[in-house]
XYZ file of N, CA and C in Angstrom:
870
model
N 250.939 105.935 44.290
C 249.617 105.399 44.562
C 249.423 105.202 46.081
N 250.419 104.600 46.684
C 250.331 104.358 48.152
C 250.374 105.681 48.876
N 251.120 106.618 48.422
C 251.225 107.938 49.027
C 249.899 108.670 48.983
N 249.231 108.590 47.844
C 247.923 109.202 47.740
C 246.873 108.605 48.653
N 246.989 107.267 48.765
C 246.044 106.529 49.619
C 246.267 106.873 51.091
N 247.521 107.002 51.514
C 247.806 107.406 52.875
C 247.356 108.844 53.149
N 247.534 109.694 52.168
C 247.092 111.070 52.285
C 245.557 111.119 52.461
N 244.853 110.339 51.695
C 243.397 110.262 51.755
C 242.939 109.771 53.113
N 243.609 108.748 53.651
C 243.252 108.214 54.979
C 243.507 109.242 56.078
N 244.636 109.912 55.981
C 244.969 110.940 56.960
C 243.966 112.081 56.918
N 243.580 112.529 55.752
C 242.603 113.604 55.603
C 241.241 113.205 56.194
N 240.847 111.942 55.939
C 239.605 111.423 56.478
C 239.604 111.400 57.997
N 240.740 110.943 58.575
C 240.881 110.873 60.034
C 240.832 112.286 60.661
N 241.529 113.220 60.032
C 241.526 114.633 60.542
C 240.106 115.215 60.470
N 239.399 114.921 59.416
C 238.022 115.425 59.281
C 237.173 114.826 60.384
N 237.312 113.545 60.668
C 236.516 112.899 61.711
C 236.830 113.489 63.079
N 238.141 113.667 63.373
C 238.553 114.121 64.682
C 238.179 115.593 64.901
N 238.431 116.439 63.878
C 238.245 117.860 64.073
C 236.805 118.311 63.798
N 236.081 117.690 62.885
C 234.749 118.139 62.510
C 233.662 117.217 62.970
N 233.738 115.952 62.489
C 232.605 115.042 62.717
C 232.416 114.683 64.191
N 233.509 114.341 64.892
C 233.422 113.869 66.231
C 232.846 114.912 67.185
N 233.276 116.166 67.193
C 232.687 117.158 68.038
C 231.172 117.379 67.760
N 230.837 117.443 66.446
C 229.445 117.636 66.119
C 228.569 116.424 66.554
N 229.085 115.228 66.344
C 228.350 114.049 66.759
C 228.206 113.987 68.270
N 229.270 114.327 68.996
C 229.220 114.335 70.452
C 228.179 115.353 70.955
N 228.149 116.508 70.334
C 227.150 117.527 70.722
C 225.721 117.022 70.492
N 225.528 116.352 69.365
C 224.171 115.876 69.061
C 223.784 114.759 70.061
N 224.705 113.903 70.423
C 224.404 112.849 71.384
C 224.056 113.453 72.742
N 224.819 114.451 73.165
C 224.532 115.128 74.418
C 223.170 115.788 74.407
N 222.858 116.486 73.316
C 221.547 117.157 73.171
C 220.419 116.113 73.176
N 220.630 115.041 72.509
C 219.605 113.979 72.418
C 219.342 113.390 73.794
N 220.424 113.081 74.539
C 220.255 112.517 75.879
C 219.556 113.512 76.814
N 219.926 114.772 76.692
C 219.328 115.790 77.546
C 217.865 115.970 77.242
N 217.505 115.948 75.937
C 216.114 116.115 75.544
C 215.199 115.032 76.019
N 215.734 113.787 76.172
C 214.953 112.659 76.637
C 215.031 112.462 78.122
N 215.802 113.310 78.814
C 215.868 113.213 80.247
C 216.877 112.231 80.820
N 217.775 111.702 80.007
C 218.785 110.789 80.525
C 219.787 111.575 81.397
N 220.041 112.808 81.051
C 220.931 113.675 81.826
C 220.276 115.009 81.949
N 220.777 115.852 82.836
C 220.224 117.190 82.970
C 220.092 117.607 84.444
N 219.971 118.923 84.623
C 219.947 119.478 85.960
C 218.684 118.994 86.699
N 217.541 119.055 86.062
C 216.295 118.640 86.664
C 215.828 117.259 86.212
N 216.767 116.403 85.920
C 216.456 115.080 85.414
C 215.683 114.244 86.448
N 214.499 113.767 86.042
C 213.695 112.892 86.891
C 213.380 111.583 86.214
N 214.166 111.254 85.212
C 213.971 109.990 84.507
C 213.680 110.252 83.017
N 213.648 109.155 82.285
C 213.438 109.266 80.822
C 212.031 109.767 80.556
N 211.885 110.739 79.659
C 210.595 111.327 79.309
C 210.643 111.859 77.905
N 209.475 111.895 77.274
C 209.353 112.463 75.901
C 208.555 113.746 75.925
N 208.483 114.356 77.118
C 207.719 115.562 77.257
C 208.213 116.714 76.388
N 209.558 116.910 76.336
C 210.116 117.943 75.542
C 209.805 117.747 74.074
N 209.943 116.545 73.600
C 209.681 116.240 72.175
C 208.191 116.416 71.844
N 207.349 115.933 72.728
C 205.923 116.094 72.505
C 205.553 117.586 72.418
N 206.175 118.371 73.272
C 205.843 119.786 73.333
C 206.228 120.503 72.032
N 207.463 120.265 71.571
C 207.869 121.022 70.358
C 207.209 120.475 69.097
N 206.817 119.221 69.057
C 206.200 118.656 67.875
C 204.758 119.088 67.772
N 204.080 119.284 68.897
C 202.651 119.596 68.894
C 202.427 121.087 68.867
N 203.236 121.844 69.642
C 203.020 123.266 69.719
C 203.561 123.988 68.511
N 203.091 125.282 68.350
C 203.372 126.022 67.126
C 204.743 126.692 67.094
N 205.340 127.166 68.218
C 206.554 127.980 68.148
C 207.684 127.420 67.307
N 207.966 126.116 67.441
C 209.070 125.516 66.676
C 208.792 125.624 65.164
N 207.628 125.193 64.746
C 207.329 125.213 63.326
C 207.171 126.607 62.791
N 206.705 127.544 63.644
C 206.687 128.934 63.250
C 208.056 129.465 62.996
N 209.038 129.122 63.859
C 210.418 129.539 63.712
C 211.011 128.954 62.434
N 210.697 127.669 62.146
C 211.200 127.042 60.961
C 210.648 127.717 59.711
N 209.314 127.987 59.730
C 208.696 128.658 58.577
C 209.226 130.068 58.369
N 209.417 130.817 59.452
C 209.918 132.184 59.345
C 211.409 132.199 58.868
N 212.184 131.243 59.380
C 213.558 131.176 58.932
C 213.666 130.814 57.440
N 212.780 129.904 56.989
C 212.768 129.509 55.570
C 212.330 130.680 54.701
N 211.341 131.468 55.189
C 210.899 132.668 54.467
C 211.996 133.659 54.299
N 212.705 133.931 55.423
C 213.847 134.880 55.399
C 214.916 134.412 54.429
N 215.224 133.109 54.487
C 216.268 132.574 53.619
C 215.883 132.627 52.167
N 214.687 132.278 51.791
C 214.256 132.279 50.396
C 214.246 133.697 49.844
N 213.655 134.653 50.599
C 213.590 136.021 50.113
C 214.981 136.630 49.977
N 215.854 136.372 50.983
C 217.192 136.914 50.989
C 217.977 136.395 49.798
N 217.982 135.081 49.620
C 218.792 134.504 48.522
C 218.176 134.922 47.130
N 216.863 135.004 47.038
C 216.258 135.436 45.769
C 216.696 136.835 45.406
N 216.653 137.757 46.388
C 217.086 139.132 46.094
C 218.567 139.170 45.734
N 219.371 138.423 46.538
C 220.808 138.426 46.262
C 221.127 137.860 44.862
N 220.442 136.798 44.485
C 220.666 136.195 43.175
C 220.303 137.194 42.075
N 219.217 137.914 42.235
C 218.777 138.868 41.237
C 219.830 139.938 41.038
N 220.257 140.495 42.173
C 221.284 141.590 42.090
C 222.610 141.020 41.521
N 223.020 139.889 42.035
C 224.303 139.307 41.623
C 224.331 138.956 40.125
N 223.261 138.329 39.660
C 223.179 137.950 38.241
C 223.174 139.200 37.360
N 222.450 140.221 37.763
C 222.393 141.445 36.988
C 223.765 142.116 36.848
N 224.498 142.168 37.963
C 225.814 142.793 37.941
C 226.819 141.889 37.219
N 226.791 140.610 37.509
C 227.772 139.687 36.881
C 227.614 139.594 35.393
N 226.383 139.725 34.885
C 226.145 139.631 33.442
C 226.323 140.967 32.760
N 225.761 142.031 33.343
C 225.769 143.346 32.665
C 227.076 144.059 32.829
N 227.726 143.944 33.998
C 228.944 144.670 34.236
C 230.150 143.745 34.428
N 230.155 142.631 33.770
C 231.161 141.635 34.029
C 232.585 142.156 33.685
N 232.700 143.001 32.700
C 234.018 143.541 32.327
C 234.541 144.486 33.343
N 233.643 145.156 34.108
C 234.075 146.154 35.102
C 234.339 145.550 36.474
N 233.933 144.246 36.651
C 234.095 143.580 37.928
C 235.511 143.190 38.239
N 236.323 143.133 37.191
C 237.730 142.748 37.390
C 238.701 143.900 37.449
N 238.153 145.125 37.419
C 239.040 146.295 37.460
C 238.235 147.491 37.959
N 238.977 148.498 38.331
C 238.380 149.762 38.730
C 237.702 149.719 40.113
N 236.885 150.744 40.361
C 236.285 150.935 41.703
C 235.255 149.862 42.022
N 234.450 149.483 41.044
C 233.455 148.447 41.253
C 234.075 147.089 41.582
N 235.176 146.748 40.891
C 235.847 145.490 41.203
C 236.391 145.413 42.604
N 236.710 146.552 43.204
C 237.165 146.630 44.602
C 236.023 146.735 45.551
N 234.947 147.471 45.202
C 233.877 147.725 46.119
C 233.077 146.504 46.470
N 232.993 145.511 45.524
C 232.158 144.334 45.818
C 232.805 143.465 46.892
N 234.075 143.663 47.166
C 234.749 142.882 48.216
C 234.560 143.508 49.589
N 234.157 144.781 49.650
C 234.074 145.496 50.923
C 233.144 144.851 51.908
N 231.874 144.481 51.554
C 230.991 143.874 52.560
C 231.502 142.569 53.140
N 232.408 141.871 52.374
C 232.964 140.591 52.856
C 233.932 140.808 54.010
N 234.338 142.057 54.254
C 235.290 142.312 55.350
C 234.595 142.481 56.648
N 233.292 142.589 56.693
C 232.595 142.897 57.934
C 231.863 141.607 58.415
N 232.013 141.265 59.702
C 231.214 140.153 60.247
C 229.755 140.546 60.382
N 228.906 139.524 60.638
C 227.479 139.757 60.729
C 227.101 140.739 61.823
N 227.771 140.696 62.960
C 227.454 141.549 64.064
C 227.697 143.041 63.711
N 228.768 143.329 63.057
C 229.077 144.706 62.663
C 228.050 145.211 61.653
N 227.707 144.342 60.675
C 226.740 144.746 59.651
C 225.370 144.983 60.293
N 225.010 144.169 61.298
C 223.756 144.299 61.983
C 223.652 145.623 62.734
N 224.766 146.014 63.428
C 224.786 147.283 64.083
C 224.693 148.453 63.097
N 225.375 148.301 61.989
C 225.310 149.336 60.948
C 223.873 149.489 60.421
N 223.223 148.356 60.158
C 221.825 148.394 59.699
C 220.900 149.039 60.733
N 221.138 148.731 62.004
C 220.288 149.318 63.061
C 220.469 150.832 63.048
N 221.679 151.304 62.956
C 221.940 152.766 62.993
C 221.456 153.420 61.731
N 221.193 152.683 60.673
C 220.783 153.255 59.386
C 219.273 153.157 59.200
N 218.674 151.976 59.556
C 217.309 151.687 59.195
C 216.281 151.899 60.288
N 216.716 152.083 61.525
C 215.735 152.211 62.610
C 215.035 153.576 62.550
N 213.997 153.731 63.359
C 213.230 154.968 63.360
C 214.075 156.176 63.801
N 215.128 155.941 64.543
C 216.009 157.017 64.955
C 217.345 156.976 64.197
N 217.359 156.221 63.087
C 218.592 156.042 62.343
C 218.844 157.107 61.284
N 219.859 156.859 60.484
C 220.336 157.835 59.532
C 219.264 158.139 58.463
N 218.611 157.108 57.895
C 217.643 157.375 56.825
C 216.420 158.104 57.329
N 215.969 157.800 58.550
C 214.796 158.518 59.079
C 215.135 159.990 59.325
N 216.333 160.263 59.821
C 216.734 161.651 60.054
C 216.911 162.403 58.767
N 217.457 161.772 57.722
C 217.577 162.417 56.439
C 216.181 162.686 55.867
N 215.296 161.700 55.993
C 213.913 161.911 55.511
C 213.226 163.064 56.220
N 213.469 163.182 57.506
C 212.904 164.276 58.262
C 213.460 165.643 57.854
N 214.787 165.690 57.598
C 215.402 166.928 57.262
C 214.954 167.442 55.895
N 214.756 166.520 54.965
C 214.348 166.963 53.568
C 212.853 167.039 53.406
N 212.074 166.714 54.448
C 210.642 166.879 54.400
C 209.864 165.721 53.932
N 210.468 164.515 53.827
C 209.695 163.331 53.418
C 208.726 162.869 54.516
N 209.128 163.010 55.754
C 208.281 162.644 56.874
C 208.234 163.796 57.850
N 207.119 163.946 58.541
C 206.921 165.066 59.504
C 207.356 164.667 60.908
N 207.480 163.379 61.168
C 207.868 162.914 62.470
C 208.662 161.626 62.326
N 209.710 161.484 63.166
C 210.556 160.260 63.093
C 209.746 158.996 63.281
N 208.640 159.064 64.063
C 207.834 157.921 64.343
C 207.020 157.436 63.117
N 206.963 158.282 62.088
C 206.254 157.888 60.872
C 207.154 157.117 59.882
N 208.437 157.012 60.214
C 209.358 156.251 59.330
C 208.980 154.748 59.386
N 209.039 154.080 58.216
C 208.673 152.662 58.197
C 209.403 151.838 59.225
N 208.714 150.824 59.748
C 209.316 149.972 60.791
C 210.061 148.860 60.129
N 211.410 149.052 59.934
C 212.280 148.084 59.251
C 213.119 147.285 60.191
N 213.147 147.654 61.466
C 213.935 146.964 62.455
C 213.003 146.345 63.489
N 213.251 145.112 63.895
C 212.412 144.379 64.884
C 210.972 144.309 64.390
N 210.773 144.127 63.094
C 209.438 144.077 62.529
C 209.025 142.609 62.271
N 207.721 142.431 62.046
C 207.188 141.086 61.891
C 207.613 140.411 60.596
N 208.040 141.187 59.588
C 208.397 140.623 58.291
C 209.914 140.426 58.128
N 210.691 140.787 59.143
C 212.175 140.597 59.078
C 212.832 141.432 57.988
N 212.315 142.613 57.740
C 212.881 143.453 56.634
C 214.350 143.795 56.940
N 214.621 144.190 58.189
C 216.013 144.538 58.550
C 216.905 143.353 58.397
N 216.426 142.163 58.791
C 217.259 140.923 58.657
C 217.541 140.645 57.215
N 216.508 140.792 56.362
C 216.665 140.509 54.926
C 217.653 141.466 54.291
N 217.498 142.765 54.549
C 218.388 143.758 53.935
C 219.842 143.536 54.364
N 220.054 143.242 55.625
C 221.403 143.029 56.128
C 222.008 141.750 55.515
N 221.206 140.683 55.476
C 221.719 139.415 54.917
C 221.994 139.555 53.434
N 221.190 140.362 52.752
C 221.445 140.606 51.323
C 222.821 141.272 51.125
N 223.127 142.276 51.941
C 224.406 142.943 51.832
C 225.581 141.969 52.152
N 225.315 141.012 53.040
C 226.389 140.120 53.438
C 226.713 139.044 52.388
N 225.691 138.517 51.716
C 225.944 137.392 50.805
C 225.969 137.744 49.358
N 225.397 138.896 48.958
C 225.403 139.270 47.557
C 226.806 139.360 46.918
N 227.797 139.967 47.590
C 229.152 140.008 46.994
C 229.684 138.656 46.646
N 229.397 137.652 47.533
C 229.888 136.309 47.222
C 229.274 135.791 45.927
N 227.957 135.992 45.727
C 227.310 135.502 44.516
C 227.799 136.259 43.279
N 228.079 137.561 43.439
C 228.632 138.308 42.301
C 229.950 137.692 41.858
N 230.838 137.453 42.809
C 232.130 136.889 42.451
C 231.949 135.474 41.889
N 231.028 134.694 42.476
C 230.777 133.319 41.980
C 230.325 133.312 40.568
N 229.319 134.120 40.236
C 228.719 134.128 38.873
C 229.745 134.723 37.870
N 230.487 135.698 38.330
C 231.495 136.310 37.453
C 232.553 135.291 37.040
N 232.978 134.473 38.012
C 233.970 133.409 37.727
C 233.361 132.295 36.870
N 232.100 131.913 37.188
C 231.427 130.883 36.400
C 231.237 131.321 34.958
N 230.964 132.597 34.759
C 230.734 133.096 33.391
C 231.976 132.876 32.534
N 233.163 133.045 33.168
C 234.415 132.830 32.452
C 234.772 131.318 32.337
N 234.723 130.624 33.490
C 235.155 129.208 33.519
C 234.264 128.303 32.683
N 232.964 128.608 32.617
C 232.041 127.777 31.840
C 231.926 128.234 30.385
N 232.687 129.254 30.041
C 232.741 129.759 28.632
C 231.304 130.148 28.151
N 230.602 130.858 28.986
C 229.215 131.255 28.654
C 229.187 132.147 27.423
N 230.193 133.000 27.289
C 230.218 133.926 26.128
C 230.252 133.151 24.820
N 230.975 132.059 24.804
C 231.067 131.244 23.579
C 229.680 130.629 23.222
N 228.940 130.164 24.289
C 227.642 129.613 23.993
C 226.659 130.743 23.527
N 226.861 131.956 24.088
C 226.019 133.080 23.664
C 226.294 133.421 22.182
N 227.518 133.464 21.828
C 227.853 133.756 20.431
C 227.348 132.693 19.488
N 227.432 131.423 19.936
C 226.887 130.316 19.130
C 225.375 130.494 18.954
N 224.683 130.796 20.032
C 223.237 130.970 19.928
C 222.874 132.150 19.028
N 223.677 133.191 19.041
C 223.424 134.309 18.178
C 223.453 133.956 16.725
N 224.359 133.040 16.365
C 224.467 132.596 14.953
C 223.193 131.863 14.495
N 222.448 131.331 15.458
C 221.189 130.641 15.130
C 219.985 131.614 15.225
N 220.305 132.891 15.450
C 219.253 133.885 15.431
C 218.524 134.104 16.720
N 219.109 133.678 17.884
C 218.476 133.881 19.147
C 218.410 135.381 19.533
N 217.278 135.776 20.115
C 217.087 137.143 20.554
C 217.828 137.362 21.889
N 217.873 138.644 22.307
C 218.539 138.921 23.608
C 217.831 138.260 24.760
N 216.514 138.238 24.690
C 215.712 137.600 25.742
C 215.992 136.085 25.766
N 216.052 135.455 24.628
C 216.345 134.044 24.539
C 217.774 133.721 25.008
N 218.709 134.617 24.685
C 220.104 134.409 25.130
C 220.154 134.400 26.657
N 219.398 135.286 27.280
C 219.386 135.386 28.715
C 218.684 134.216 29.376
N 217.458 133.952 28.898
C 216.620 132.912 29.560
C 216.964 131.507 29.169
N 217.468 131.301 27.956
C 217.719 129.936 27.482
C 219.192 129.518 27.528
N 220.093 130.482 27.649
C 221.518 130.176 27.573
C 222.237 130.580 28.881
N 222.278 131.868 29.118
C 223.119 132.384 30.205
C 222.627 131.941 31.597
N 221.373 132.236 31.905
C 220.849 131.940 33.236
C 220.838 130.427 33.534
N 220.391 129.562 32.600
C 220.405 128.142 32.915
C 221.790 127.600 33.239
N 222.818 128.049 32.500
C 224.169 127.569 32.740
C 224.664 128.046 34.134
N 224.532 129.338 34.383
C 225.024 129.875 35.672
C 224.260 129.286 36.857
N 222.960 129.196 36.798
C 222.130 128.695 37.926
C 222.362 127.193 38.123
N 222.524 126.448 37.040
C 222.782 125.022 37.148
C 224.142 124.757 37.874
N 225.170 125.492 37.474
C 226.504 125.272 38.043
C 226.554 125.748 39.442
N 225.724 126.721 39.820
C 225.746 127.272 41.186
C 224.639 126.731 42.060
N 223.874 125.749 41.574
C 222.699 125.314 42.268
C 223.023 124.763 43.671
N 224.077 123.961 43.783
C 224.464 123.379 45.085
C 224.811 124.483 46.056
N 225.586 125.489 45.631
C 225.958 126.610 46.451
C 224.742 127.392 46.907
N 223.770 127.544 45.987
C 222.565 128.317 46.340
C 221.768 127.595 47.431
N 221.646 126.285 47.286
C 220.931 125.486 48.316
C 221.634 125.592 49.666
N 222.972 125.546 49.651
C 223.711 125.621 50.887
C 223.568 127.027 51.547
N 223.469 128.068 50.705
C 223.317 129.411 51.295
C 221.934 129.590 51.870
N 220.921 128.901 51.333
C 219.603 128.958 51.928
C 219.658 128.367 53.343
N 220.349 127.220 53.463
C 220.496 126.591 54.794
C 221.367 127.504 55.717
N 222.375 128.156 55.148
C 223.241 129.066 55.930
C 222.414 130.233 56.491
N 221.605 130.870 55.642
C 220.799 132.022 56.100
C 219.754 131.565 57.140
N 219.161 130.381 56.909
C 218.203 129.852 57.879
C 218.837 129.720 59.265
N 220.077 129.313 59.341
C 220.733 129.043 60.583
C 221.503 130.243 61.141
N 221.427 131.378 60.509
C 222.193 132.580 60.992
C 221.693 133.038 62.327
N 222.584 133.594 63.147
C 222.242 133.907 64.543
C 222.412 135.404 64.885
N 223.591 135.971 64.608
C 223.845 137.344 65.045
C 222.896 138.382 64.520
N 222.682 138.321 63.190
C 221.800 139.335 62.532
C 220.343 139.245 63.043
N 219.698 138.053 63.045
C 218.360 137.985 63.615
C 218.250 138.291 65.090
N 219.332 137.981 65.818
C 219.327 138.310 67.284
C 219.239 139.805 67.488
N 220.016 140.601 66.714
C 220.079 142.015 66.916
C 218.946 142.779 66.204
N 218.468 142.249 65.079
C 217.493 142.994 64.270
C 216.084 142.387 64.293
N 215.950 141.209 64.879
C 214.657 140.536 64.848
C 213.836 140.841 66.077
N 212.620 140.309 66.151
C 211.757 140.517 67.290
C 211.565 139.179 67.993
N 210.870 139.236 69.163
C 210.684 138.059 69.949
C 209.723 137.050 69.314
N 208.776 137.545 68.519
C 207.816 136.658 67.857
C 207.424 137.306 66.534
N 207.714 136.639 65.420
C 208.389 135.341 65.310
C 209.916 135.439 65.423
N 210.547 134.368 65.817
C 212.007 134.296 65.906
C 212.544 133.350 64.856
N 213.762 133.635 64.403
C 214.418 132.640 63.582
C 214.869 131.459 64.450
N 215.076 130.315 63.838
C 215.214 129.087 64.575
C 216.447 129.085 65.479
N 217.580 129.636 65.023
C 218.788 129.632 65.867
C 218.584 130.435 67.095
N 217.913 131.591 66.974
C 217.676 132.464 68.150
C 216.703 131.775 69.100
N 215.678 131.134 68.562
C 214.701 130.405 69.385
C 215.350 129.309 70.176
N 216.236 128.570 69.547
C 216.937 127.437 70.228
C 217.825 127.972 71.348
N 218.620 128.961 71.051
C 219.549 129.488 72.045
C 218.842 130.118 73.254
N 217.699 130.744 72.968
C 216.967 131.338 74.081
C 216.353 130.282 74.981
N 215.924 129.188 74.406
C 215.427 128.076 75.242
C 216.519 127.499 76.094
N 217.722 127.369 75.541
C 218.827 126.726 76.304
C 219.426 127.659 77.350
N 219.511 128.953 77.029
C 220.248 129.910 77.885
C 219.363 130.717 78.816
N 218.034 130.631 78.668
C 217.147 131.421 79.509
C 217.123 130.880 80.959
N 216.537 131.617 81.891
C 216.528 131.240 83.278
C 215.580 130.059 83.595
N 214.617 129.819 82.733
C 213.675 128.708 82.963
C 214.383 127.383 82.629
N 214.791 126.638 83.659
C 215.510 125.385 83.439
C 214.644 124.343 82.768
N 213.318 124.453 82.876
C 212.475 123.453 82.246
C 212.432 123.593 80.729
N 212.892 124.736 80.208
C 212.934 124.945 78.759
C 214.203 124.365 78.123
N 215.191 123.999 78.932
C 216.497 123.556 78.365
C 216.279 122.246 77.550
N 215.553 121.222 78.071
C 215.326 120.018 77.227
C 214.622 120.335 75.960
N 213.686 121.323 75.949
C 212.991 121.708 74.750
C 213.998 122.336 73.724
N 214.917 123.125 74.271
C 215.899 123.707 73.371
C 216.797 122.690 72.721
N 217.226 121.705 73.489
C 218.031 120.648 72.941
C 217.254 119.768 71.937
N 215.976 119.507 72.258
C 215.128 118.762 71.328
C 214.936 119.530 70.024
N 214.746 120.861 70.124
C 214.604 121.671 68.948
C 215.907 121.652 68.098
N 217.068 121.682 68.802
C 218.343 121.633 68.035
C 218.539 120.322 67.327
N 218.182 119.236 67.992
C 218.370 117.915 67.352
C 217.407 117.780 66.169
N 216.177 118.212 66.323
C 215.209 118.122 65.252
C 215.585 118.993 64.056
N 216.108 120.183 64.359
C 216.516 121.088 63.279
C 217.695 120.499 62.517
N 218.707 120.013 63.266
C 219.821 119.364 62.582
C 219.401 118.164 61.762
N 218.454 117.383 62.285
C 217.935 116.241 61.520
C 217.293 116.699 60.210
N 216.533 117.802 60.276
C 215.870 118.333 59.075
C 216.924 118.832 58.077
N 217.980 119.470 58.571
C 219.037 119.970 57.706
C 219.783 118.839 57.051
N 220.140 117.778 57.842
C 220.872 116.670 57.276
C 219.994 115.936 56.231
N 218.683 115.810 56.530
C 217.783 115.217 55.536
C 217.729 116.007 54.246
N 217.691 117.339 54.384
C 217.708 118.211 53.199
C 219.009 118.074 52.414
N 220.135 118.005 53.133
C 221.433 117.819 52.468
C 221.513 116.460 51.761
N 220.975 115.428 52.396
C 220.981 114.106 51.793
C 220.152 114.083 50.517
N 218.968 114.703 50.558
C 218.148 114.803 49.385
C 218.819 115.633 48.289
N 219.513 116.682 48.700
C 220.260 117.514 47.745
C 221.359 116.673 47.093
N 222.049 115.897 47.891
C 223.127 115.059 47.325
C 222.556 114.030 46.339
N 221.456 113.406 46.704
C 220.879 112.412 45.794
C 220.400 113.034 44.500
N 219.821 114.225 44.628
C 219.353 114.927 43.432
C 220.493 115.346 42.511
N 221.594 115.746 43.113
C 222.744 116.247 42.345
C 223.931 115.278 42.352
N 223.616 113.968 42.518
C 224.689 112.986 42.627
C 225.531 112.940 41.346
N 224.906 113.016 40.225
C 225.628 112.982 38.955
C 226.498 114.237 38.812
N 225.997 115.352 39.345
C 226.821 116.589 39.298
C 228.016 116.488 40.146
N 227.876 115.950 41.380
C 229.023 115.788 42.282
C 230.056 114.826 41.627
N 229.547 113.737 41.024
C 230.465 112.739 40.414
C 231.270 113.399 39.265
N 230.566 114.232 38.485
C 231.177 114.898 37.350
C 232.270 115.867 37.828
N 231.948 116.592 38.896
C 232.921 117.565 39.386
C 234.107 116.849 40.008
N 233.855 115.718 40.659
C 234.976 114.958 41.290
C 235.906 114.394 40.206
N 235.288 113.808 39.172
C 236.096 113.258 38.110
C 236.874 114.334 37.369
N 236.281 115.511 37.241
C 236.972 116.626 36.560
C 238.169 117.113 37.341
N 237.965 117.166 38.683
C 239.073 117.607 39.532
C 240.196 116.544 39.632
């Protein structure tokens, strides 16, 4: 009992020192910089940076665009992952498909973004193939999927990056939650295939994976490498917008960048807190089970 308690205290201290303390220190520094307490061009305490980002549109446009990218990406990934995990679940543990789904997990976002650029751009592989087989008469007629206003290149690349994880997650949940037994039980009561899918399989899988899905939405919203390489200057995803404010040559934009980062982190923490309260019973159940 005492050994477990000491282990818990040590783990908590390590978490605070390695994770919490650096993050908290960074937030304090950003907060002080945004209010003018510190900084290269510091002339005293001011709320100018905060007033600017709260009133002007760019910050909220970046938040909305990032949320749109995240929702569309995760929705497409969930659709593909659920389809494969349910329809081909027996083949996911063996053969070529069982190996192929792990392949995208080997590539970092930067590599996948460069691959997408070489494939989806107007001078990329798909446009050249379309030109050679007569689908398009000019490379300039190929759809604009890179650096476009709708973030199509970002979405496609992000889908390739996160879909394998969801496939593996749903495949494991299908087994661990004994979904097949519930399906067979529902069949004995005369449930149709549509009812089995909509009333049994999907609710179980989505409920158990709900926390992970919410976290992946936040993860995609905060991604940096892919939107930096495949996105355009307007609109920008929030991480790219923040870094450009901080690292650009205009020193007067640095406090705005730090203010944007603090506000974004505050919104994310608020969302996580609401998520925790909504799923508190779920967390408690998982903790007691473990």
